[in-house]
């Protein structure tokens, strides 16, 4: 007999069992934020200060390298390579710069190759947001050499990577989780971009759309604080914005003007697709060369040098060219030089794996595209179409429409162009996502064997509760059961949905006393009488779920404990059993999500609008 064996053996553990059943549950709220966020925010503020000085240092370093490479003088102000006195010998300058970058990548760190943002994303997704300290040192130096020797890149990508490396480096001195390190890495990246372009809001949006992979206060607030800190300090260290001021345009356009914004966005999306294919086409071509990748940046430098001979203003960061296009100085030579020479040397050298950013070249190319179309589009003011093209090109290539729109506004302070920019960026974004599976940033990650989804949505496990998927028709075993009764129950008394693998052990008031697996109970009834007792197979302090819990909490609990079936307790009724939830039941949430995505149905019918006509049709069909 097994009568009362269970109850006698576990009476002394009653208090500990009840305490376990009342384990802390995550209270349902809009956000999962704790006071620990304040500590992360404080450290992010410090990272914002450091990243601002790093951005200033990198800008000065780019200016110094440009002056040394093209003018053989010691000066930290940004210079235009087009005025170099070297003449035909200018072709060798980018080659020398590429050779130095290749050597630094080979013998320093290969992570300095590329334009920075994919490398930051890869560190977040794959490496636990841990960046090697030497990357924080070598990345800005290699970028300054690459850009200073004529590379058609911007400083923002290296600054984003460097700021992120600093944030990660500081976080590694603390006892932080991978998510907290990610927040500080992105805080450093956003601060670097904010300091470079005086665009703190766009920097935060870029972090959300591209690097955080979440929209949560625990990460958004520290990142925004770091970006704001950098934006404030920039005013004193580098200067106030906007970087590319333009005269205010009309507050509203006519339908033809809005149509032009959409058309320009569509063309920018097509151009972005071609440019992305060019970059990775050149990368594939370099990959087939029978030489080590260390030499590729030097070959890329040769392409830059040839382009510099054809159109010298295509060299370097080109901030002056962007300002000229936005100011309405749009000669045919400038437009062709940017759209043909700049596009070629940028895609060719970027495909070679050298170090440099993509934001500034995209801004310049987008401005040139808009400026070219301004000759056929209606006149909406000086630099208007260049501004729309700038935002649209950025949105299509990097697939960050809101960042692109706000970025263009912060660079120019022309807030009257808010609606036209929204139309242009969304049109370009639509073309890009329809024509290309991956962007210029995520394609590089994909080629390294990883997949990155850029779609963010509410997890179905967040909005469904245990009570909606749990099984209530379950067999519970009384604690006072006899061996014969247990034998009969296991062989004849099954749950309506098939074999039950986990059995709750309940008391007289249906209160949960423990759980036992079917396999263990079968062993019990097969043993000799009185050799083994029911208590030997009972887990007296089971891990449980509650009716009012979200499925997300239950999934986490299963992942932490390794259990795939949990007894469910009724909320507010001590230990009263309500049912069982299993991993299979949790799949119902996923199934519901698939149904919402794939099942199409007509909810309203035309007969609601034309009831008389519907009755006539019904009579005709009946006859």
XYZ file of C-alpha atoms in Angstrom:
623
model
C 0.000 0.000 0.000
C 1.065 3.558 -0.731
C -1.611 5.239 1.341
C -0.404 8.499 2.986
C 3.255 7.645 2.346
C 3.654 10.758 0.280
C 1.994 13.053 2.779
C 4.008 11.711 5.734
C 7.337 11.967 3.982
C 6.904 15.550 2.816
C 5.134 17.227 5.694
C 8.390 18.699 7.009
C 9.098 20.248 3.589
C 5.754 22.001 3.349
C 7.042 25.481 4.030
C 9.920 25.265 1.569
C 7.597 23.867 -1.109
C 5.104 26.678 -0.685
C 7.896 29.219 -0.841
C 9.077 27.690 -4.097
C 5.581 27.823 -5.585
C 5.442 31.492 -4.722
C 8.644 32.138 -6.649
C 9.077 35.642 -7.921
C 7.173 36.310 -11.115
C 7.812 39.153 -13.468
C 4.957 41.580 -13.022
C 3.278 42.472 -16.280
C 4.248 45.955 -17.399
C 4.955 47.879 -20.581
C 8.726 47.684 -20.166
C 11.301 45.431 -18.522
C 13.445 48.126 -16.943
C 15.149 48.092 -13.544
C 17.049 50.761 -11.568
C 20.253 49.177 -12.882
C 19.592 51.231 -15.997
C 20.717 54.331 -14.061
C 24.202 52.859 -13.563
C 24.442 52.015 -17.269
C 23.251 55.532 -18.147
C 25.915 57.116 -15.932
C 28.670 55.101 -17.585
C 27.171 55.914 -21.006
C 27.433 59.606 -20.176
C 31.151 59.194 -19.504
C 31.526 57.243 -22.744
C 29.805 60.096 -24.564
C 32.428 62.517 -23.266
C 35.322 60.251 -24.261
C 33.837 59.531 -27.706
C 33.538 63.246 -28.422
C 37.238 63.772 -27.824
C 37.998 60.698 -29.930
C 35.884 62.104 -32.775
C 37.771 65.403 -32.540
C 41.074 63.550 -32.529
C 40.113 61.502 -35.592
C 39.023 64.564 -37.546
C 42.340 66.218 -36.726
C 44.184 63.055 -37.659
C 42.420 62.923 -41.040
C 43.377 66.537 -41.643
C 46.982 65.828 -40.669
C 47.228 62.773 -42.940
C 45.687 64.672 -45.860
C 48.172 67.495 -45.494
C 51.117 65.116 -45.122
C 50.153 62.923 -48.095
C 49.191 65.659 -50.556
C 51.043 68.781 -49.385
C 53.954 67.480 -47.272
C 53.075 69.884 -44.474
C 52.141 69.575 -40.809
C 48.583 70.848 -40.467
C 45.502 69.333 -38.848
C 42.862 71.278 -40.778
C 40.848 69.287 -43.336
C 42.300 70.007 -46.780
C 41.075 69.280 -50.293
C 43.389 66.850 -52.168
C 42.358 68.473 -55.443
C 44.821 71.319 -54.859
C 47.859 69.060 -54.479
C 50.949 70.163 -56.435
C 51.949 66.572 -57.260
C 50.310 66.540 -60.695
C 50.469 63.084 -62.310
C 52.262 61.670 -59.281
C 49.030 62.028 -57.309
C 48.180 58.536 -58.521
C 50.794 57.020 -56.171
C 49.452 58.668 -53.005
C 46.396 56.394 -52.567
C 48.524 53.365 -53.419
C 50.907 54.182 -50.566
C 47.984 54.732 -48.207
C 46.387 51.434 -49.233
C 49.639 49.591 -48.724
C 49.976 50.959 -45.175
C 46.372 49.992 -44.346
C 46.934 46.480 -45.715
C 50.022 46.016 -43.571
C 48.179 47.274 -40.470
C 45.321 44.842 -41.135
C 47.664 41.905 -41.722
C 49.943 42.401 -38.733
C 47.674 44.420 -36.450
C 44.038 43.324 -36.673
C 41.960 42.274 -39.681
C 38.928 43.826 -37.985
C 40.040 47.289 -39.133
C 39.113 46.345 -42.705
C 35.796 47.623 -44.016
C 33.677 50.632 -43.267
C 33.055 50.054 -39.572
C 29.319 49.571 -39.130
C 29.142 45.882 -40.184
C 32.076 45.184 -37.887
C 30.231 46.850 -34.997
C 27.089 44.833 -35.765
C 29.114 41.624 -35.909
C 30.659 42.361 -32.518
C 27.178 42.840 -31.071
C 25.594 39.750 -32.578
C 28.412 37.242 -32.487
C 31.115 38.279 -30.062
C 29.036 39.241 -27.035
C 29.678 42.964 -27.687
C 33.358 42.488 -26.860
C 35.808 44.458 -28.999
C 39.553 44.020 -28.741
C 41.368 47.086 -27.329
C 43.789 47.183 -30.252
C 40.857 47.669 -32.632
C 39.985 50.876 -30.788
C 43.524 52.090 -31.482
C 44.148 50.801 -34.999
C 40.751 51.543 -36.557
C 40.928 55.369 -36.357
C 44.582 55.409 -37.430
C 43.934 53.180 -40.448
C 40.853 55.208 -41.394
C 42.773 58.475 -41.138
C 45.519 57.076 -43.384
C 43.000 55.697 -45.885
C 40.959 58.912 -46.080
C 43.986 61.182 -45.793
C 45.650 59.478 -48.754
C 42.640 60.243 -50.933
C 40.196 57.471 -50.055
C 36.652 58.543 -51.043
C 35.223 57.758 -47.629
C 33.782 59.515 -44.623
C 34.979 59.575 -41.055
C 31.674 58.470 -39.560
C 32.053 54.699 -40.052
C 35.470 54.516 -38.354
C 34.268 56.860 -35.602
C 31.205 54.663 -35.032
C 33.439 51.601 -34.816
C 35.980 53.390 -32.621
C 33.332 54.835 -30.303
C 31.747 51.411 -30.062
C 35.116 49.841 -29.288
C 35.683 52.367 -26.492
C 32.235 51.662 -25.042
C 32.847 47.917 -25.169
C 36.358 48.315 -23.731
C 35.065 50.281 -20.738
C 32.178 47.847 -20.198
C 34.583 44.923 -20.002
C 36.034 46.343 -16.775
C 32.651 45.871 -15.065
C 30.619 42.829 -14.139
C 28.116 43.325 -16.974
C 25.964 41.061 -19.099
C 26.284 40.844 -22.852
C 23.162 43.028 -23.239
C 24.643 45.709 -20.999
C 27.912 45.646 -22.927
C 25.900 46.008 -26.117
C 24.185 49.106 -24.738
C 27.515 50.744 -23.894
C 29.061 49.732 -27.226
C 26.170 51.342 -29.098
C 26.303 54.356 -26.779
C 29.903 54.949 -27.836
C 29.003 54.510 -31.498
C 26.075 56.928 -31.299
C 28.176 59.483 -29.429
C 30.847 59.297 -32.114
C 28.337 59.947 -34.877
C 26.677 62.729 -32.888
C 30.011 64.464 -32.345
C 31.036 64.128 -35.984
C 27.870 65.436 -37.635
C 26.157 67.396 -34.864
C 23.182 65.064 -35.344
C 22.331 63.621 -31.905
C 18.774 62.564 -32.779
C 19.805 60.818 -35.995
C 22.581 59.070 -34.083
C 20.038 57.629 -31.628
C 17.740 56.548 -34.467
C 20.661 54.889 -36.241
C 21.425 52.986 -33.055
C 17.828 51.793 -32.799
C 17.335 50.955 -36.478
C 20.695 49.332 -37.055
C 22.582 48.248 -33.940
C 20.479 47.789 -30.801
C 18.051 45.234 -32.288
C 15.502 46.294 -29.691
C 13.413 49.240 -28.572
C 13.680 49.183 -24.798
C 14.215 51.955 -22.236
C 17.083 50.004 -20.685
C 19.160 50.595 -23.833
C 17.501 53.604 -25.451
C 17.963 55.953 -22.495
C 21.717 55.347 -21.977
C 22.378 55.557 -25.738
C 20.370 58.783 -26.050
C 22.168 60.270 -23.051
C 25.574 59.492 -24.581
C 24.489 61.011 -27.904
C 23.161 64.165 -26.227
C 26.369 64.538 -24.223
C 28.433 64.320 -27.400
C 26.138 66.787 -29.145
C 26.550 69.326 -26.348
C 30.335 68.951 -26.102
C 30.698 69.224 -29.874
C 29.475 72.794 -29.674
C 32.514 73.712 -27.577
C 35.161 71.435 -29.086
C 34.350 71.313 -32.802
C 31.677 73.891 -33.443
C 27.932 74.226 -33.666
C 25.758 72.833 -36.436
C 24.346 72.619 -38.935
C 27.238 71.353 -41.035
C 25.490 72.063 -44.356
C 23.138 75.008 -43.782
C 20.648 75.705 -46.558
C 18.055 78.446 -46.970
C 14.588 77.464 -45.797
C 12.453 76.040 -48.566
C 8.705 76.326 -49.053
C 6.650 74.911 -46.227
C 4.417 73.046 -48.668
C 4.704 71.805 -52.247
C 2.170 71.393 -55.008
C 1.219 67.863 -56.182
C 3.871 67.971 -58.921
C 6.554 68.725 -56.330
C 5.474 65.844 -54.104
C 5.396 63.585 -57.146
C 8.960 64.638 -57.914
C 10.024 63.632 -54.393
C 8.569 60.160 -54.899
C 10.178 59.800 -58.333
C 13.553 60.930 -57.004
C 13.231 58.391 -54.193
C 12.488 55.607 -56.676
C 15.503 56.547 -58.794
C 17.697 56.725 -55.689
C 16.560 53.221 -54.768
C 17.559 51.942 -58.214
C 20.907 53.737 -58.063
C 21.548 52.348 -54.587
C 20.902 48.825 -55.846
C 23.424 49.290 -58.652
C 26.024 50.716 -56.265
C 25.610 47.858 -53.790
C 26.001 45.323 -56.582
C 29.126 47.159 -57.715
C 30.703 47.056 -54.267
C 30.218 43.341 -53.827
C 30.998 42.623 -57.446
C 34.395 44.240 -56.919
C 34.791 42.374 -53.622
C 34.184 39.090 -55.435
C 36.689 40.086 -58.094
C 39.322 40.852 -55.457
C 38.579 37.503 -53.830
C 39.585 35.737 -57.035
C 42.996 37.398 -57.183
C 45.908 34.989 -56.601
C 47.488 37.268 -53.992
C 47.033 37.810 -50.268
C 44.272 40.213 -49.196
C 46.939 42.403 -47.568
C 47.728 43.788 -51.037
C 44.148 44.477 -52.060
C 43.897 47.982 -50.483
C 46.966 49.011 -52.493
C 45.228 47.867 -55.693
C 42.144 49.752 -54.537
C 44.413 52.756 -54.078
C 45.452 52.446 -57.709
C 41.793 52.801 -58.733
C 41.475 55.826 -56.450
C 44.581 57.389 -57.972
C 43.269 56.952 -61.526
C 39.961 58.467 -60.501
C 41.825 61.348 -58.858
C 43.604 62.094 -62.122
C 40.270 62.232 -63.943
C 38.428 64.265 -61.311
C 40.507 65.302 -58.268
C 37.496 66.556 -56.291
C 36.253 62.980 -55.978
C 39.089 62.286 -53.524
C 38.761 62.530 -49.750
C 35.692 63.016 -47.571
C 34.211 65.670 -49.846
C 32.293 67.682 -47.270
C 32.984 70.802 -49.325
C 31.445 69.161 -52.388
C 28.298 68.267 -50.426
C 28.026 71.863 -49.236
C 28.485 73.128 -52.791
C 25.725 70.896 -54.152
C 23.321 71.928 -51.395
C 24.168 75.570 -52.036
C 22.995 75.240 -55.638
C 26.429 75.347 -57.329
C 25.698 72.423 -59.624
C 27.849 72.540 -62.718
C 27.636 69.623 -65.153
C 31.274 68.770 -64.468
C 30.613 68.478 -60.726
C 27.553 66.291 -61.212
C 29.270 63.929 -63.666
C 32.432 63.834 -61.576
C 30.499 62.659 -58.521
C 28.055 60.305 -60.268
C 30.692 58.604 -62.401
C 34.138 58.983 -60.840
C 33.121 59.069 -57.175
C 30.814 56.071 -57.534
C 33.494 54.026 -59.273
C 36.415 54.736 -56.958
C 34.211 54.406 -53.879
C 32.813 50.992 -54.856
C 36.172 49.761 -56.168
C 38.184 50.750 -53.099
C 35.483 49.619 -50.661
C 35.451 46.256 -52.407
C 39.203 46.018 -51.824
C 38.607 45.900 -48.057
C 40.288 49.151 -47.084
C 39.194 51.213 -44.083
C 36.645 53.999 -44.419
C 33.024 55.042 -43.902
C 30.058 55.070 -46.259
C 27.841 57.876 -44.960
C 29.671 60.847 -46.485
C 30.025 59.240 -49.958
C 26.337 58.323 -49.950
C 25.409 61.873 -48.990
C 27.532 63.252 -51.831
C 26.214 60.813 -54.436
C 22.616 61.420 -53.361
C 23.142 65.175 -53.569
C 24.573 64.833 -57.067
C 21.638 62.696 -58.204
C 19.150 65.235 -56.875
C 21.122 68.103 -58.378
C 21.100 66.391 -61.784
C 17.322 65.970 -61.685
C 16.802 69.556 -60.567
C 17.285 70.545 -64.214
C 14.068 68.756 -65.173
C 12.081 68.915 -61.929
C 10.171 72.061 -60.894
C 12.196 74.715 -59.109
C 11.534 74.366 -55.383
C 14.448 76.467 -54.192
C 18.225 76.315 -53.995
C 19.512 72.856 -53.145
C 16.065 71.367 -52.518
C 16.380 68.363 -54.817
C 19.955 67.748 -53.673
C 18.640 67.577 -50.107
C 15.894 65.081 -51.013
C 18.364 62.972 -53.001
C 20.783 62.941 -50.072
C 18.203 61.522 -47.683
C 16.775 59.083 -50.226
C 20.169 57.619 -51.148
C 21.050 57.067 -47.507
C 17.689 55.424 -46.794
C 17.951 53.060 -49.746
C 21.550 51.979 -49.200
C 21.604 51.604 -45.425
C 17.881 50.846 -45.057
C 17.332 53.249 -42.206
C 14.511 55.510 -43.479
C 13.806 57.434 -40.290
C 17.484 57.923 -39.517
C 18.039 59.207 -43.050
C 15.168 61.676 -42.872
C 16.153 63.099 -39.480
C 19.847 63.054 -40.430
C 19.189 65.226 -43.493
C 17.163 67.638 -41.368
C 19.856 67.908 -38.688
C 22.593 68.439 -41.263
C 20.736 71.311 -42.916
C 18.210 72.570 -40.320
C 15.666 72.897 -43.132
C 12.703 71.541 -41.200
C 10.267 72.706 -43.864
C 11.486 69.749 -45.929
C 10.219 67.220 -43.391
C 7.309 65.914 -45.473
C 9.160 65.853 -48.828
C 12.025 63.980 -47.167
C 9.598 61.466 -45.699
C 8.150 60.746 -49.148
C 11.571 60.520 -50.806
C 13.168 58.287 -48.183
C 10.221 55.899 -48.010
C 10.071 55.593 -51.807
C 13.788 54.794 -51.939
C 13.486 52.381 -49.023
C 10.601 50.573 -50.745
C 12.621 49.997 -53.919
C 15.627 48.800 -51.951
C 13.811 46.207 -49.838
C 11.943 44.874 -52.870
C 14.998 44.547 -55.117
C 17.664 43.392 -52.653
C 17.479 40.775 -49.922
C 20.239 42.451 -47.930
C 21.756 45.898 -47.646
C 25.350 46.971 -48.166
C 25.833 46.500 -44.416
C 24.165 43.141 -43.828
C 25.511 41.540 -47.010
C 29.001 41.592 -45.524
C 27.715 39.867 -42.388
C 25.882 37.296 -44.496
C 29.047 36.505 -46.435
C 30.689 35.598 -43.148
C 28.089 32.895 -42.564
C 25.554 34.735 -40.396
C 22.006 35.948 -40.907
C 20.599 39.205 -39.598
C 16.895 40.047 -39.622
C 16.087 43.734 -39.739
C 12.381 43.304 -38.967
C 11.261 44.090 -35.437
C 7.851 42.953 -34.174
C 6.135 41.995 -30.936
C 6.819 38.384 -30.038
C 3.547 36.400 -29.868
C 4.802 34.900 -26.607
C 4.613 38.398 -25.117
C 0.879 38.843 -25.642
C -0.492 35.334 -24.942
C -1.004 33.991 -21.427
C -0.608 30.527 -19.992
C -4.363 30.187 -19.479
C -4.901 30.473 -23.244
C -2.766 27.448 -24.199
C -2.533 25.206 -21.108
C -4.203 21.802 -20.912
C -6.895 21.559 -18.249
C -7.978 17.971 -19.016
C -5.124 16.303 -17.187
C -4.877 13.353 -14.834
C -3.755 14.299 -11.320
C -2.672 11.631 -8.821
C -3.972 11.872 -5.246
C -1.237 11.739 -2.649
C -3.114 8.867 -0.910
C -3.310 6.586 -3.952
C -2.735 2.827 -3.583
C -0.395 0.768 -5.725
C -3.260 -1.022 -7.471
C -5.001 2.267 -8.188
C -1.791 3.730 -9.545
C -1.264 0.667 -11.778
C -4.788 0.970 -13.165
C -4.431 4.723 -13.724
C -1.173 4.410 -15.636
C -2.433 1.678 -17.937
C -6.081 2.558 -18.395
C -6.732 6.077 -17.205
C -5.114 8.372 -19.745
C -5.722 12.025 -20.441
C -8.090 12.801 -23.352
C -5.204 14.066 -25.485
C -3.107 10.913 -25.325
C -0.324 9.674 -23.072
C 0.458 12.068 -20.243
C 4.155 12.328 -19.414
C 4.020 14.445 -16.244
C 1.622 13.774 -13.372
C 0.800 16.339 -10.707
C 0.487 14.920 -7.189
C -2.379 16.679 -5.405
C -3.813 16.748 -1.902
C -7.377 16.637 -0.739
C -8.102 20.242 -1.773
C -6.572 19.806 -5.242
C -3.477 21.591 -3.962
C -0.235 20.703 -5.699
C 2.067 18.563 -3.552
C 4.634 17.645 -6.190
C 5.094 16.086 -9.627
C 6.287 12.733 -10.987
C 7.053 11.507 -14.480
C 5.187 8.638 -16.069
C 8.402 6.637 -16.486
C 9.228 6.857 -12.784
C 5.736 5.813 -11.772
C 5.888 2.806 -14.091
C 9.103 1.748 -12.369
C 7.339 2.045 -9.043
C 4.418 -0.206 -9.877
C 6.727 -2.853 -11.436
C 8.914 -3.154 -8.301
C 8.193 -5.601 -5.480
C 5.566 -4.425 -2.991
C 6.841 -2.046 -0.316
C 10.349 -2.003 -1.846
C 9.981 1.477 -3.312
C 7.679 4.214 -2.118
C 5.875 6.943 -4.023
C 7.884 9.589 -2.217
C 11.059 8.226 -3.807
C 9.881 9.408 -7.226
C 8.310 12.706 -6.316
C 9.815 16.117 -6.952
C 8.534 17.892 -3.884
C 9.351 21.458 -4.959
C 8.402 21.558 -8.637
C 8.974 24.444 -10.956
C 5.539 25.798 -11.780
C 3.776 28.268 -14.029
C 0.802 30.499 -13.278
C -2.377 31.126 -15.224
C -1.822 34.845 -15.603
C 1.813 34.651 -16.760
C 2.866 35.530 -20.269
C 4.250 32.687 -22.332
C 7.552 34.521 -22.596
C 8.133 34.073 -18.866
C 7.360 30.376 -19.105
C 9.713 29.896 -22.058
C 12.519 31.571 -20.119
C 11.792 29.366 -17.114
C 11.905 26.245 -19.260
C 15.172 27.366 -20.820
C 16.732 28.017 -17.400
C 15.608 24.762 -15.776
C 15.580 22.360 -18.730
C 11.998 21.249 -17.964
C 9.610 21.133 -20.935
C 6.409 20.549 -18.918
C 5.261 22.589 -15.939
C 2.207 22.295 -13.682
C 0.041 25.420 -13.751
C -1.369 26.935 -10.554
C -4.433 29.097 -10.217
C -3.637 32.663 -9.373
C -4.677 33.755 -5.891
C -5.670 30.258 -4.732
C -2.598 29.033 -2.857
C -1.335 25.877 -4.557
C -4.512 24.825 -6.383
C -3.781 23.007 -9.632
C -5.180 24.494 -12.851
C -3.536 22.349 -15.532
C -0.268 21.614 -17.305
C 1.607 23.609 -19.940
C 4.190 22.000 -22.204
C 6.603 23.155 -24.840
C 4.210 21.820 -27.458
C 1.445 24.022 -26.071
C 3.692 27.068 -26.406
C 3.925 26.423 -30.130
C 0.274 27.473 -30.341
C 1.427 31.067 -30.073
C 3.713 30.627 -33.065
C 0.934 28.900 -34.979
C -1.390 31.803 -34.257
C 1.223 34.220 -35.562
C 1.586 32.219 -38.793
C -2.183 32.233 -39.236
C -2.296 36.008 -38.905
C 0.479 36.319 -41.481
C -0.805 33.863 -44.084
C -4.562 33.440 -43.794
C -6.422 35.825 -46.082
C -10.147 36.414 -45.793
C -12.742 38.885 -46.913
C -14.377 40.400 -43.857
C -16.810 42.757 -45.583
C -18.728 41.990 -48.774
C -20.221 44.269 -51.408
C -23.745 43.113 -50.513
C -23.472 45.239 -47.383
C -23.211 48.292 -49.614
C -25.769 47.160 -52.193
C -28.307 44.956 -50.332
C -30.992 45.255 -53.012
C -28.663 44.136 -55.762
C -27.488 41.256 -53.554
C -31.076 40.003 -53.094
C -31.647 40.073 -56.854
C -28.499 38.055 -57.428
C -29.626 35.525 -54.845
C -32.988 35.060 -56.612
C -31.267 34.620 -59.964
C -28.911 32.049 -58.501
C -31.803 30.162 -56.926
C -33.689 29.997 -60.256
